[in-house]
Each structure stands twice: as C-alpha cells, then as structure tokens.
C-alpha cells in the first residue's frame, strides 16, 4: 500500500468474495477507473464475466509472467475489455502486441512503490536479528521453481561456512522437495516459508547482501527495496533493474559465483547502473 494512501481498504478472504464484491460495486462505479494488479495472465479469468458497466479498466501484471494455460482467444477477449494496460519492460510490450493489444492502450510504468515501515512478528524479529548477528547473512527469495535459481544461492553459501543464507520461499512448486533436500545438507542455510511482507522486508533491511539470480523476472521489487534499505544487491540482467543494483549476465552457476565473489571483493564501491530511472505509475499517464 503506498505511503499516504487515504482511501478505503477491503481485505477479502477468497476469490469468489472478491468477484461478488466487484460485481456489485461495478454498478456504482460508473465512469470510474478500476485498477487490476495481477501477477500473471492466468488471473485474467477473473475478468471474463465481471460486468464493466461504464467503468474504465486498467491492467498491470506486476510479476511480468506472460505465459498462461488459458486459450489465446480468451486472453485476447479480456485484454480487449481493458481500457489501459501498463507494461513494465519491452518483453511485456511485445507480448501484449502479439496478443492483439493496440499500441495506444499500452502505457509504460513501474509497479514499484517504496517500502514503508511495517511491524514484523515479535518472535520472527528476535529470530532474524539473532540469525543475522551470527555471521554475514545473504537473503534470497522467490517461488520454488527453476526460474529463481535458489539452489545456486544454497550452493554458494553451503561451500563457504563464513557466510549464511536466509531463504524466503513462497508457495509450492516443482523444486520444493529439492530445496528442502539441499537445505538439509547445509548447517548455514535457514528457510523461512510463506512469511508476511512485513517479516520479509524486516529481514531484507537487516541482511548483509540480497541475491536475485533469476532466469526470468520482470523487475524484482525486492531488488528495489533492498537498494532503498541500503543493502548491496546482486541480480541477473534478464530485465531492467532498479538503479543501484549490481547486475551480471546469467549463463551458468559459475557466472553467478564469479559475479558474487567480485561483488564481495568490491563491497562498498559505487555501482554504475545503465538502468533508466523508474517511472512510477500515475493516473496522469492515462489521460
């Protein structure tokens, strides 16, 4: 939630409650903008039957995932229903165009909002403070899929007992069992499953270094958050990164290892970034 936001906030317990809530309110919001911020194209199924009733729809896919099991004809139908679509990088722009979206509908902006101080759980706060105080602690995060290369982070730290890793993993995925197996062999790696945003951000603000060796990514909000916390970052260059993050060209584990060793050897040195300044979303962009 952006700092200074003063509007209403409703937390709904299920997708269907959300659908019913929006279906009812669409009847009241004629001529207003409704902003849908989803993680992937699959979420578009939510918009198939939702009535518009004169509202203006804005769509943003903040994870940048543009692959879906939905039929292409269905994806095209929903995208046509949207009045404005926010894209974060050129890969997203190209994908939307291939799905038949007119260029005039597309607006470039970032999904990023600077982190605001939250309140971590007391038990978690004590645990992570104690853990980070023991040794220089890397933080890595993501879903248990091959795109995140979390096993690389485990491997790097597992071979270097002077460091440790706090790994934040969310949800289920094909790599979950393998991650658990690898972590079981490493005394200096600890996994935190499905933590709250406040807990993760607190750990991120306290860590020694944040790692983001993704094979696929759209922006990496945690990368930007870490930079704003003053934490060094190493991230793959598979997408535009927040200014201040150190990037590397991802090819193999060795490319990650060499880049991280170089980053550690030059810790504190200024990071030259070729990334364009982040353009925050504003409703002025769609007027």
PDB file of C-alpha atoms in Angstrom:
ATOM      1  CA  UNK A   1       0.000   0.000   0.000  1.00  0.00           C
ATOM      2  CA  UNK A   2       1.592   3.357  -1.000  1.00  0.00           C
ATOM      3  CA  UNK A   3       2.576   5.657   1.854  1.00  0.00           C
ATOM      4  CA  UNK A   4      -0.008   8.357   2.396  1.00  0.00           C
ATOM      5  CA  UNK A   5      -2.866   6.353   0.871  1.00  0.00           C
ATOM      6  CA  UNK A   6      -6.106   7.542   2.470  1.00  0.00           C
ATOM      7  CA  UNK A   7      -8.758   5.574   0.573  1.00  0.00           C
ATOM      8  CA  UNK A   8     -10.725   2.538   1.633  1.00  0.00           C
ATOM      9  CA  UNK A   9      -9.095  -0.849   2.033  1.00  0.00           C
ATOM     10  CA  UNK A  10     -11.013  -4.131   1.926  1.00  0.00           C
ATOM     11  CA  UNK A  11      -9.372  -7.475   2.602  1.00  0.00           C
ATOM     12  CA  UNK A  12     -11.416 -10.279   1.046  1.00  0.00           C
ATOM     13  CA  UNK A  13     -10.941 -13.872   2.116  1.00  0.00           C
ATOM     14  CA  UNK A  14     -11.476 -15.567  -1.239  1.00  0.00           C
ATOM     15  CA  UNK A  15     -11.504 -15.042  -4.987  1.00  0.00           C
ATOM     16  CA  UNK A  16     -15.262 -15.517  -5.158  1.00  0.00           C
ATOM     17  CA  UNK A  17     -15.920 -12.968  -2.439  1.00  0.00           C
ATOM     18  CA  UNK A  18     -13.794 -10.566  -4.427  1.00  0.00           C
ATOM     19  CA  UNK A  19     -15.741 -11.318  -7.587  1.00  0.00           C
ATOM     20  CA  UNK A  20     -19.092 -10.730  -5.861  1.00  0.00           C
ATOM     21  CA  UNK A  21     -17.835  -7.550  -4.208  1.00  0.00           C
ATOM     22  CA  UNK A  22     -16.614  -6.125  -7.513  1.00  0.00           C
ATOM     23  CA  UNK A  23     -19.698  -7.260  -9.453  1.00  0.00           C
ATOM     24  CA  UNK A  24     -21.919  -5.331  -7.056  1.00  0.00           C
ATOM     25  CA  UNK A  25     -19.753  -2.223  -6.935  1.00  0.00           C
ATOM     26  CA  UNK A  26     -19.321  -2.054 -10.707  1.00  0.00           C
ATOM     27  CA  UNK A  27     -22.951  -0.962 -10.687  1.00  0.00           C
ATOM     28  CA  UNK A  28     -21.995   2.022  -8.516  1.00  0.00           C
ATOM     29  CA  UNK A  29     -18.654   2.987 -10.049  1.00  0.00           C
ATOM     30  CA  UNK A  30     -19.800   4.102 -13.490  1.00  0.00           C
ATOM     31  CA  UNK A  31     -17.172   6.287 -15.239  1.00  0.00           C
ATOM     32  CA  UNK A  32     -14.569   5.480 -12.575  1.00  0.00           C
ATOM     33  CA  UNK A  33     -11.197   3.799 -13.076  1.00  0.00           C
ATOM     34  CA  UNK A  34     -10.758   0.286 -11.675  1.00  0.00           C
ATOM     35  CA  UNK A  35      -7.127  -0.826 -11.446  1.00  0.00           C
ATOM     36  CA  UNK A  36      -6.412  -4.576 -11.561  1.00  0.00           C
ATOM     37  CA  UNK A  37      -2.938  -5.524 -10.357  1.00  0.00           C
ATOM     38  CA  UNK A  38      -2.386  -9.230 -11.049  1.00  0.00           C
ATOM     39  CA  UNK A  39       0.659 -11.484 -11.070  1.00  0.00           C
ATOM     40  CA  UNK A  40       0.053 -13.388 -14.320  1.00  0.00           C
ATOM     41  CA  UNK A  41      -2.146 -13.766 -17.381  1.00  0.00           C
ATOM     42  CA  UNK A  42      -3.897 -16.712 -15.744  1.00  0.00           C
ATOM     43  CA  UNK A  43      -5.511 -14.258 -13.324  1.00  0.00           C
ATOM     44  CA  UNK A  44      -7.373 -12.727 -16.264  1.00  0.00           C
ATOM     45  CA  UNK A  45     -10.013 -15.440 -15.910  1.00  0.00           C
ATOM     46  CA  UNK A  46     -11.282 -13.261 -13.056  1.00  0.00           C
ATOM     47  CA  UNK A  47     -12.289 -10.608 -15.600  1.00  0.00           C
ATOM     48  CA  UNK A  48     -14.111 -12.805 -18.093  1.00  0.00           C
ATOM     49  CA  UNK A  49     -17.569 -12.461 -16.549  1.00  0.00           C
ATOM     50  CA  UNK A  50     -17.097  -9.317 -14.475  1.00  0.00           C
ATOM     51  CA  UNK A  51     -19.502  -6.566 -15.659  1.00  0.00           C
ATOM     52  CA  UNK A  52     -17.881  -3.271 -16.712  1.00  0.00           C
ATOM     53  CA  UNK A  53     -20.976  -1.078 -16.560  1.00  0.00           C
ATOM     54  CA  UNK A  54     -19.222   2.027 -17.840  1.00  0.00           C
ATOM     55  CA  UNK A  55     -16.075   1.688 -15.713  1.00  0.00           C
ATOM     56  CA  UNK A  56     -12.582   2.137 -17.151  1.00  0.00           C
ATOM     57  CA  UNK A  57     -10.265  -0.814 -16.563  1.00  0.00           C
ATOM     58  CA  UNK A  58      -6.515  -0.559 -16.035  1.00  0.00           C
ATOM     59  CA  UNK A  59      -4.469  -3.770 -16.004  1.00  0.00           C
ATOM     60  CA  UNK A  60      -0.980  -4.351 -14.645  1.00  0.00           C
ATOM     61  CA  UNK A  61       0.806  -7.715 -14.418  1.00  0.00           C
ATOM     62  CA  UNK A  62       3.392  -6.929 -11.775  1.00  0.00           C
ATOM     63  CA  UNK A  63       5.297 -10.253 -11.934  1.00  0.00           C
ATOM     64  CA  UNK A  64       5.755  -9.941 -15.663  1.00  0.00           C
ATOM     65  CA  UNK A  65       4.648 -13.522 -16.321  1.00  0.00           C
ATOM     66  CA  UNK A  66       3.007 -13.527 -19.745  1.00  0.00           C
ATOM     67  CA  UNK A  67       2.543 -17.251 -20.205  1.00  0.00           C
ATOM     68  CA  UNK A  68      -0.811 -18.839 -19.482  1.00  0.00           C
ATOM     69  CA  UNK A  69      -2.760 -22.053 -19.899  1.00  0.00           C
ATOM     70  CA  UNK A  70      -5.804 -20.023 -20.869  1.00  0.00           C
ATOM     71  CA  UNK A  71      -6.858 -20.262 -24.530  1.00  0.00           C
ATOM     72  CA  UNK A  72      -5.395 -17.433 -26.586  1.00  0.00           C
ATOM     73  CA  UNK A  73      -8.863 -16.366 -27.744  1.00  0.00           C
ATOM     74  CA  UNK A  74      -9.892 -15.897 -24.095  1.00  0.00           C
ATOM     75  CA  UNK A  75      -6.777 -13.871 -23.264  1.00  0.00           C
ATOM     76  CA  UNK A  76      -7.379 -11.636 -26.279  1.00  0.00           C
ATOM     77  CA  UNK A  77     -11.020 -11.134 -25.263  1.00  0.00           C
ATOM     78  CA  UNK A  78     -10.122  -9.997 -21.748  1.00  0.00           C
ATOM     79  CA  UNK A  79      -7.305  -7.744 -22.948  1.00  0.00           C
ATOM     80  CA  UNK A  80      -9.764  -6.069 -25.330  1.00  0.00           C
ATOM     81  CA  UNK A  81     -12.007  -5.310 -22.351  1.00  0.00           C
ATOM     82  CA  UNK A  82      -9.199  -3.360 -20.661  1.00  0.00           C
ATOM     83  CA  UNK A  83      -9.022   0.342 -21.490  1.00  0.00           C
ATOM     84  CA  UNK A  84      -5.370   0.772 -20.480  1.00  0.00           C
ATOM     85  CA  UNK A  85      -2.626  -1.801 -19.922  1.00  0.00           C
ATOM     86  CA  UNK A  86       0.554  -0.967 -18.036  1.00  0.00           C
ATOM     87  CA  UNK A  87       3.724  -2.700 -19.227  1.00  0.00           C
ATOM     88  CA  UNK A  88       6.992  -2.665 -17.296  1.00  0.00           C
ATOM     89  CA  UNK A  89       9.502  -3.670 -19.956  1.00  0.00           C
ATOM     90  CA  UNK A  90       9.863  -4.304 -23.669  1.00  0.00           C
ATOM     91  CA  UNK A  91       9.210  -8.040 -23.328  1.00  0.00           C
ATOM     92  CA  UNK A  92       5.796  -7.290 -21.866  1.00  0.00           C
ATOM     93  CA  UNK A  93       5.108  -4.710 -24.577  1.00  0.00           C
ATOM     94  CA  UNK A  94       5.939  -7.202 -27.318  1.00  0.00           C
ATOM     95  CA  UNK A  95       3.794  -9.909 -25.738  1.00  0.00           C
ATOM     96  CA  UNK A  96       0.777  -7.634 -25.446  1.00  0.00           C
ATOM     97  CA  UNK A  97       1.149  -6.563 -29.068  1.00  0.00           C
ATOM     98  CA  UNK A  98       1.296 -10.224 -30.126  1.00  0.00           C
ATOM     99  CA  UNK A  99      -1.966 -10.733 -28.240  1.00  0.00           C
ATOM    100  CA  UNK A 100      -3.569  -8.056 -30.392  1.00  0.00           C
ATOM    101  CA  UNK A 101      -3.432  -5.103 -27.993  1.00  0.00           C
ATOM    102  CA  UNK A 102      -3.287  -1.733 -29.741  1.00  0.00           C
ATOM    103  CA  UNK A 103      -0.215   0.350 -29.001  1.00  0.00           C
ATOM    104  CA  UNK A 104      -2.409   3.270 -27.950  1.00  0.00           C
ATOM    105  CA  UNK A 105      -3.686   1.211 -24.997  1.00  0.00           C
ATOM    106  CA  UNK A 106      -0.212   0.497 -23.641  1.00  0.00           C
ATOM    107  CA  UNK A 107       1.426   2.693 -21.013  1.00  0.00           C
ATOM    108  CA  UNK A 108       4.930   2.146 -19.650  1.00  0.00           C
ATOM    109  CA  UNK A 109       5.300   2.429 -15.873  1.00  0.00           C
ATOM    110  CA  UNK A 110       6.662   0.540 -12.901  1.00  0.00           C
ATOM    111  CA  UNK A 111       4.678  -1.363 -10.308  1.00  0.00           C
ATOM    112  CA  UNK A 112       7.165  -0.304  -7.668  1.00  0.00           C
ATOM    113  CA  UNK A 113       6.168   1.564  -4.521  1.00  0.00           C
ATOM    114  CA  UNK A 114       8.894   2.338  -1.987  1.00  0.00           C
ATOM    115  CA  UNK A 115       8.573   0.223   1.162  1.00  0.00           C
ATOM    116  CA  UNK A 116       7.026   1.783   4.233  1.00  0.00           C
ATOM    117  CA  UNK A 117       7.967   0.692   7.768  1.00  0.00           C
ATOM    118  CA  UNK A 118       5.973  -2.347   8.822  1.00  0.00           C
ATOM    119  CA  UNK A 119       5.674  -4.351  12.001  1.00  0.00           C
ATOM    120  CA  UNK A 120       7.258  -7.816  11.924  1.00  0.00           C
ATOM    121  CA  UNK A 121       6.094 -10.540  14.264  1.00  0.00           C
ATOM    122  CA  UNK A 122       7.899 -10.260  17.591  1.00  0.00           C
ATOM    123  CA  UNK A 123       9.120 -13.863  17.538  1.00  0.00           C
ATOM    124  CA  UNK A 124      10.309 -13.539  13.924  1.00  0.00           C
ATOM    125  CA  UNK A 125      12.045 -10.237  14.654  1.00  0.00           C
ATOM    126  CA  UNK A 126      14.025 -11.741  17.508  1.00  0.00           C
ATOM    127  CA  UNK A 127      14.875 -14.820  15.457  1.00  0.00           C
ATOM    128  CA  UNK A 128      16.128 -12.982  12.367  1.00  0.00           C
ATOM    129  CA  UNK A 129      18.097 -10.447  14.421  1.00  0.00           C
ATOM    130  CA  UNK A 130      19.852 -13.267  16.249  1.00  0.00           C
ATOM    131  CA  UNK A 131      20.481 -15.144  12.995  1.00  0.00           C
ATOM    132  CA  UNK A 132      21.885 -12.138  11.122  1.00  0.00           C
ATOM    133  CA  UNK A 133      24.133 -11.237  14.059  1.00  0.00           C
ATOM    134  CA  UNK A 134      25.904 -14.601  13.936  1.00  0.00           C
ATOM    135  CA  UNK A 135      27.544 -14.273  10.500  1.00  0.00           C
ATOM    136  CA  UNK A 136      27.223 -12.157   7.336  1.00  0.00           C
ATOM    137  CA  UNK A 137      23.811 -13.224   6.068  1.00  0.00           C
ATOM    138  CA  UNK A 138      22.611 -13.318   2.481  1.00  0.00           C
ATOM    139  CA  UNK A 139      18.898 -13.157   1.741  1.00  0.00           C
ATOM    140  CA  UNK A 140      17.308 -14.707  -1.348  1.00  0.00           C
ATOM    141  CA  UNK A 141      13.621 -15.079  -2.094  1.00  0.00           C
ATOM    142  CA  UNK A 142      11.142 -16.483  -4.565  1.00  0.00           C
ATOM    143  CA  UNK A 143       8.961 -19.403  -5.516  1.00  0.00           C
ATOM    144  CA  UNK A 144      10.314 -22.964  -5.639  1.00  0.00           C
ATOM    145  CA  UNK A 145      10.693 -23.052  -9.427  1.00  0.00           C
ATOM    146  CA  UNK A 146      13.767 -23.279 -11.635  1.00  0.00           C
ATOM    147  CA  UNK A 147      13.381 -19.628 -12.698  1.00  0.00           C
ATOM    148  CA  UNK A 148      14.595 -18.386  -9.315  1.00  0.00           C
ATOM    149  CA  UNK A 149      17.799 -20.476  -9.148  1.00  0.00           C
ATOM    150  CA  UNK A 150      17.520 -20.630  -5.369  1.00  0.00           C
ATOM    151  CA  UNK A 151      19.711 -23.736  -5.448  1.00  0.00           C
ATOM    152  CA  UNK A 152      22.587 -21.558  -6.652  1.00  0.00           C
ATOM    153  CA  UNK A 153      22.330 -19.412  -3.526  1.00  0.00           C
ATOM    154  CA  UNK A 154      22.276 -22.532  -1.348  1.00  0.00           C
ATOM    155  CA  UNK A 155      25.269 -23.980  -3.192  1.00  0.00           C
ATOM    156  CA  UNK A 156      27.345 -20.798  -2.869  1.00  0.00           C
ATOM    157  CA  UNK A 157      26.779 -20.437   0.869  1.00  0.00           C
ATOM    158  CA  UNK A 158      26.993 -24.182   1.519  1.00  0.00           C
ATOM    159  CA  UNK A 159      30.587 -24.123   0.249  1.00  0.00           C
ATOM    160  CA  UNK A 160      31.562 -21.121   2.417  1.00  0.00           C
ATOM    161  CA  UNK A 161      30.984 -21.536   6.131  1.00  0.00           C
ATOM    162  CA  UNK A 162      31.911 -17.902   6.844  1.00  0.00           C
ATOM    163  CA  UNK A 163      28.522 -16.891   5.402  1.00  0.00           C
ATOM    164  CA  UNK A 164      24.944 -17.957   5.926  1.00  0.00           C
ATOM    165  CA  UNK A 165      21.699 -17.684   3.983  1.00  0.00           C
ATOM    166  CA  UNK A 166      18.143 -16.776   4.961  1.00  0.00           C
ATOM    167  CA  UNK A 167      15.972 -18.182   2.197  1.00  0.00           C
ATOM    168  CA  UNK A 168      12.396 -16.908   1.867  1.00  0.00           C
ATOM    169  CA  UNK A 169      10.284 -19.301  -0.188  1.00  0.00           C
ATOM    170  CA  UNK A 170       6.623 -18.890  -1.099  1.00  0.00           C
ATOM    171  CA  UNK A 171       4.063 -21.484  -2.140  1.00  0.00           C
ATOM    172  CA  UNK A 172       4.520 -24.899  -3.669  1.00  0.00           C
ATOM    173  CA  UNK A 173       6.464 -25.668  -6.801  1.00  0.00           C
ATOM    174  CA  UNK A 174       8.400 -28.385  -8.618  1.00  0.00           C
ATOM    175  CA  UNK A 175      11.674 -27.506  -6.862  1.00  0.00           C
ATOM    176  CA  UNK A 176      10.315 -27.502  -3.303  1.00  0.00           C
ATOM    177  CA  UNK A 177      11.436 -31.023  -2.408  1.00  0.00           C
ATOM    178  CA  UNK A 178      14.891 -30.453  -3.911  1.00  0.00           C
ATOM    179  CA  UNK A 179      15.303 -27.189  -1.988  1.00  0.00           C
ATOM    180  CA  UNK A 180      14.383 -28.960   1.246  1.00  0.00           C
ATOM    181  CA  UNK A 181      16.910 -31.704   0.486  1.00  0.00           C
ATOM    182  CA  UNK A 182      19.704 -29.212  -0.241  1.00  0.00           C
ATOM    183  CA  UNK A 183      18.967 -27.141   2.845  1.00  0.00           C
ATOM    184  CA  UNK A 184      19.070 -30.293   4.960  1.00  0.00           C
ATOM    185  CA  UNK A 185      22.717 -30.742   3.969  1.00  0.00           C
ATOM    186  CA  UNK A 186      23.728 -27.175   4.906  1.00  0.00           C
ATOM    187  CA  UNK A 187      24.035 -26.023   8.506  1.00  0.00           C
ATOM    188  CA  UNK A 188      24.378 -22.381   7.459  1.00  0.00           C
ATOM    189  CA  UNK A 189      21.131 -22.129   5.471  1.00  0.00           C
ATOM    190  CA  UNK A 190      17.734 -21.475   7.016  1.00  0.00           C
ATOM    191  CA  UNK A 191      14.422 -21.449   5.136  1.00  0.00           C
ATOM    192  CA  UNK A 192      11.518 -19.199   6.058  1.00  0.00           C
ATOM    193  CA  UNK A 193       8.359 -20.454   4.391  1.00  0.00           C
ATOM    194  CA  UNK A 194       5.477 -18.175   3.359  1.00  0.00           C
ATOM    195  CA  UNK A 195       6.420 -15.221   5.534  1.00  0.00           C
ATOM    196  CA  UNK A 196       4.436 -11.992   5.644  1.00  0.00           C
ATOM    197  CA  UNK A 197       5.598  -8.963   3.691  1.00  0.00           C
ATOM    198  CA  UNK A 198       6.493  -7.144   6.921  1.00  0.00           C
ATOM    199  CA  UNK A 199       8.623 -10.060   8.105  1.00  0.00           C
ATOM    200  CA  UNK A 200      10.431 -10.375   4.784  1.00  0.00           C
ATOM    201  CA  UNK A 201      11.074  -6.647   4.487  1.00  0.00           C
ATOM    202  CA  UNK A 202      12.465  -6.550   8.006  1.00  0.00           C
ATOM    203  CA  UNK A 203      14.877  -9.381   7.213  1.00  0.00           C
ATOM    204  CA  UNK A 204      15.819  -7.691   3.944  1.00  0.00           C
ATOM    205  CA  UNK A 205      16.649  -4.466   5.769  1.00  0.00           C
ATOM    206  CA  UNK A 206      18.926  -6.334   8.204  1.00  0.00           C
ATOM    207  CA  UNK A 207      20.817  -8.610   5.823  1.00  0.00           C
ATOM    208  CA  UNK A 208      24.373  -8.434   4.501  1.00  0.00           C
ATOM    209  CA  UNK A 209      23.535  -8.868   0.802  1.00  0.00           C
ATOM    210  CA  UNK A 210      20.450  -9.625  -1.317  1.00  0.00           C
ATOM    211  CA  UNK A 211      20.692 -12.173  -4.160  1.00  0.00           C
ATOM    212  CA  UNK A 212      18.393 -12.346  -7.205  1.00  0.00           C
ATOM    213  CA  UNK A 213      19.865 -14.735  -9.835  1.00  0.00           C
ATOM    214  CA  UNK A 214      16.581 -15.232 -11.693  1.00  0.00           C
ATOM    215  CA  UNK A 215      16.423 -16.721 -15.163  1.00  0.00           C
ATOM    216  CA  UNK A 216      13.145 -14.844 -15.689  1.00  0.00           C
ATOM    217  CA  UNK A 217      11.997 -11.686 -13.974  1.00  0.00           C
ATOM    218  CA  UNK A 218      10.026  -8.531 -14.688  1.00  0.00           C
ATOM    219  CA  UNK A 219      11.626  -6.020 -12.331  1.00  0.00           C
ATOM    220  CA  UNK A 220      12.230  -7.558  -8.927  1.00  0.00           C
ATOM    221  CA  UNK A 221      10.533  -5.427  -6.301  1.00  0.00           C
ATOM    222  CA  UNK A 222      12.741  -6.900  -3.593  1.00  0.00           C
ATOM    223  CA  UNK A 223      15.781  -5.663  -5.550  1.00  0.00           C
ATOM    224  CA  UNK A 224      14.499  -2.098  -5.380  1.00  0.00           C
ATOM    225  CA  UNK A 225      13.510  -2.461  -1.728  1.00  0.00           C
ATOM    226  CA  UNK A 226      16.987  -3.729  -0.814  1.00  0.00           C
ATOM    227  CA  UNK A 227      18.637  -0.791  -2.592  1.00  0.00           C
ATOM    228  CA  UNK A 228      16.398   1.630  -0.708  1.00  0.00           C
ATOM    229  CA  UNK A 229      17.314  -0.104   2.560  1.00  0.00           C
ATOM    230  CA  UNK A 230      20.991   0.442   1.739  1.00  0.00           C
ATOM    231  CA  UNK A 231      21.637  -3.278   1.229  1.00  0.00           C
ATOM    232  CA  UNK A 232      24.012  -4.392  -1.573  1.00  0.00           C
ATOM    233  CA  UNK A 233      22.271  -6.338  -4.342  1.00  0.00           C
ATOM    234  CA  UNK A 234      23.434  -8.782  -6.989  1.00  0.00           C
ATOM    235  CA  UNK A 235      20.798  -9.530  -9.633  1.00  0.00           C
ATOM    236  CA  UNK A 236      20.721 -11.097 -13.076  1.00  0.00           C
ATOM    237  CA  UNK A 237      20.361  -8.710 -16.008  1.00  0.00           C
ATOM    238  CA  UNK A 238      17.374 -10.559 -17.521  1.00  0.00           C
ATOM    239  CA  UNK A 239      15.249  -7.419 -17.094  1.00  0.00           C
ATOM    240  CA  UNK A 240      15.730  -3.743 -16.225  1.00  0.00           C
ATOM    241  CA  UNK A 241      16.841  -3.404 -12.608  1.00  0.00           C
ATOM    242  CA  UNK A 242      16.451  -0.633 -10.073  1.00  0.00           C
ATOM    243  CA  UNK A 243      19.299   1.861 -10.116  1.00  0.00           C
ATOM    244  CA  UNK A 244      21.944   0.931  -7.583  1.00  0.00           C
ATOM    245  CA  UNK A 245      21.729  -2.834  -8.039  1.00  0.00           C
ATOM    246  CA  UNK A 246      24.803  -4.673  -9.310  1.00  0.00           C
ATOM    247  CA  UNK A 247      23.893  -6.890 -12.269  1.00  0.00           C
ATOM    248  CA  UNK A 248      25.527  -9.786 -14.085  1.00  0.00           C
ATOM    249  CA  UNK A 249      24.878 -11.727 -17.277  1.00  0.00           C
ATOM    250  CA  UNK A 250      23.401 -15.054 -16.263  1.00  0.00           C
ATOM    251  CA  UNK A 251      24.603 -18.125 -18.139  1.00  0.00           C
ATOM    252  CA  UNK A 252      25.671 -20.786 -15.628  1.00  0.00           C
ATOM    253  CA  UNK A 253      26.157 -21.195 -11.889  1.00  0.00           C
ATOM    254  CA  UNK A 254      29.781 -20.177 -12.417  1.00  0.00           C
ATOM    255  CA  UNK A 255      28.676 -16.845 -13.905  1.00  0.00           C
ATOM    256  CA  UNK A 256      26.700 -16.191 -10.718  1.00  0.00           C
ATOM    257  CA  UNK A 257      29.509 -17.359  -8.441  1.00  0.00           C
ATOM    258  CA  UNK A 258      32.136 -15.200 -10.155  1.00  0.00           C
ATOM    259  CA  UNK A 259      29.876 -12.149 -10.127  1.00  0.00           C
ATOM    260  CA  UNK A 260      29.102 -12.591  -6.433  1.00  0.00           C
ATOM    261  CA  UNK A 261      32.756 -13.031  -5.500  1.00  0.00           C
ATOM    262  CA  UNK A 262      33.557  -9.867  -7.451  1.00  0.00           C
ATOM    263  CA  UNK A 263      30.730  -8.041  -5.687  1.00  0.00           C
ATOM    264  CA  UNK A 264      32.021  -9.141  -2.282  1.00  0.00           C
ATOM    265  CA  UNK A 265      35.583  -8.120  -3.144  1.00  0.00           C
ATOM    266  CA  UNK A 266      34.352  -4.684  -4.215  1.00  0.00           C
ATOM    267  CA  UNK A 267      31.803  -4.245  -1.461  1.00  0.00           C
ATOM    268  CA  UNK A 268      31.150  -0.568  -0.835  1.00  0.00           C
ATOM    269  CA  UNK A 269      32.275   0.527  -4.300  1.00  0.00           C
ATOM    270  CA  UNK A 270      29.862   2.683  -6.251  1.00  0.00           C
ATOM    271  CA  UNK A 271      27.649   0.719  -8.621  1.00  0.00           C
ATOM    272  CA  UNK A 272      27.387   2.107 -12.135  1.00  0.00           C
ATOM    273  CA  UNK A 273      23.899   1.491 -13.453  1.00  0.00           C
ATOM    274  CA  UNK A 274      22.703   1.865 -17.005  1.00  0.00           C
ATOM    275  CA  UNK A 275      19.093   1.355 -15.989  1.00  0.00           C
ATOM    276  CA  UNK A 276      16.632   4.074 -16.859  1.00  0.00           C
ATOM    277  CA  UNK A 277      15.021   5.818 -13.880  1.00  0.00           C
ATOM    278  CA  UNK A 278      11.931   4.041 -12.621  1.00  0.00           C
ATOM    279  CA  UNK A 279       8.716   5.668 -13.828  1.00  0.00           C
ATOM    280  CA  UNK A 280       6.124   5.285 -11.067  1.00  0.00           C
ATOM    281  CA  UNK A 281       2.555   4.694 -12.113  1.00  0.00           C
ATOM    282  CA  UNK A 282       0.404   7.807 -12.182  1.00  0.00           C
ATOM    283  CA  UNK A 283      -3.116   8.315 -13.464  1.00  0.00           C
ATOM    284  CA  UNK A 284      -1.736  11.284 -15.389  1.00  0.00           C
ATOM    285  CA  UNK A 285      -0.149   8.699 -17.713  1.00  0.00           C
ATOM    286  CA  UNK A 286      -3.534   7.508 -18.957  1.00  0.00           C
ATOM    287  CA  UNK A 287      -5.293  10.803 -19.525  1.00  0.00           C
TER     288      UNK A 287
END
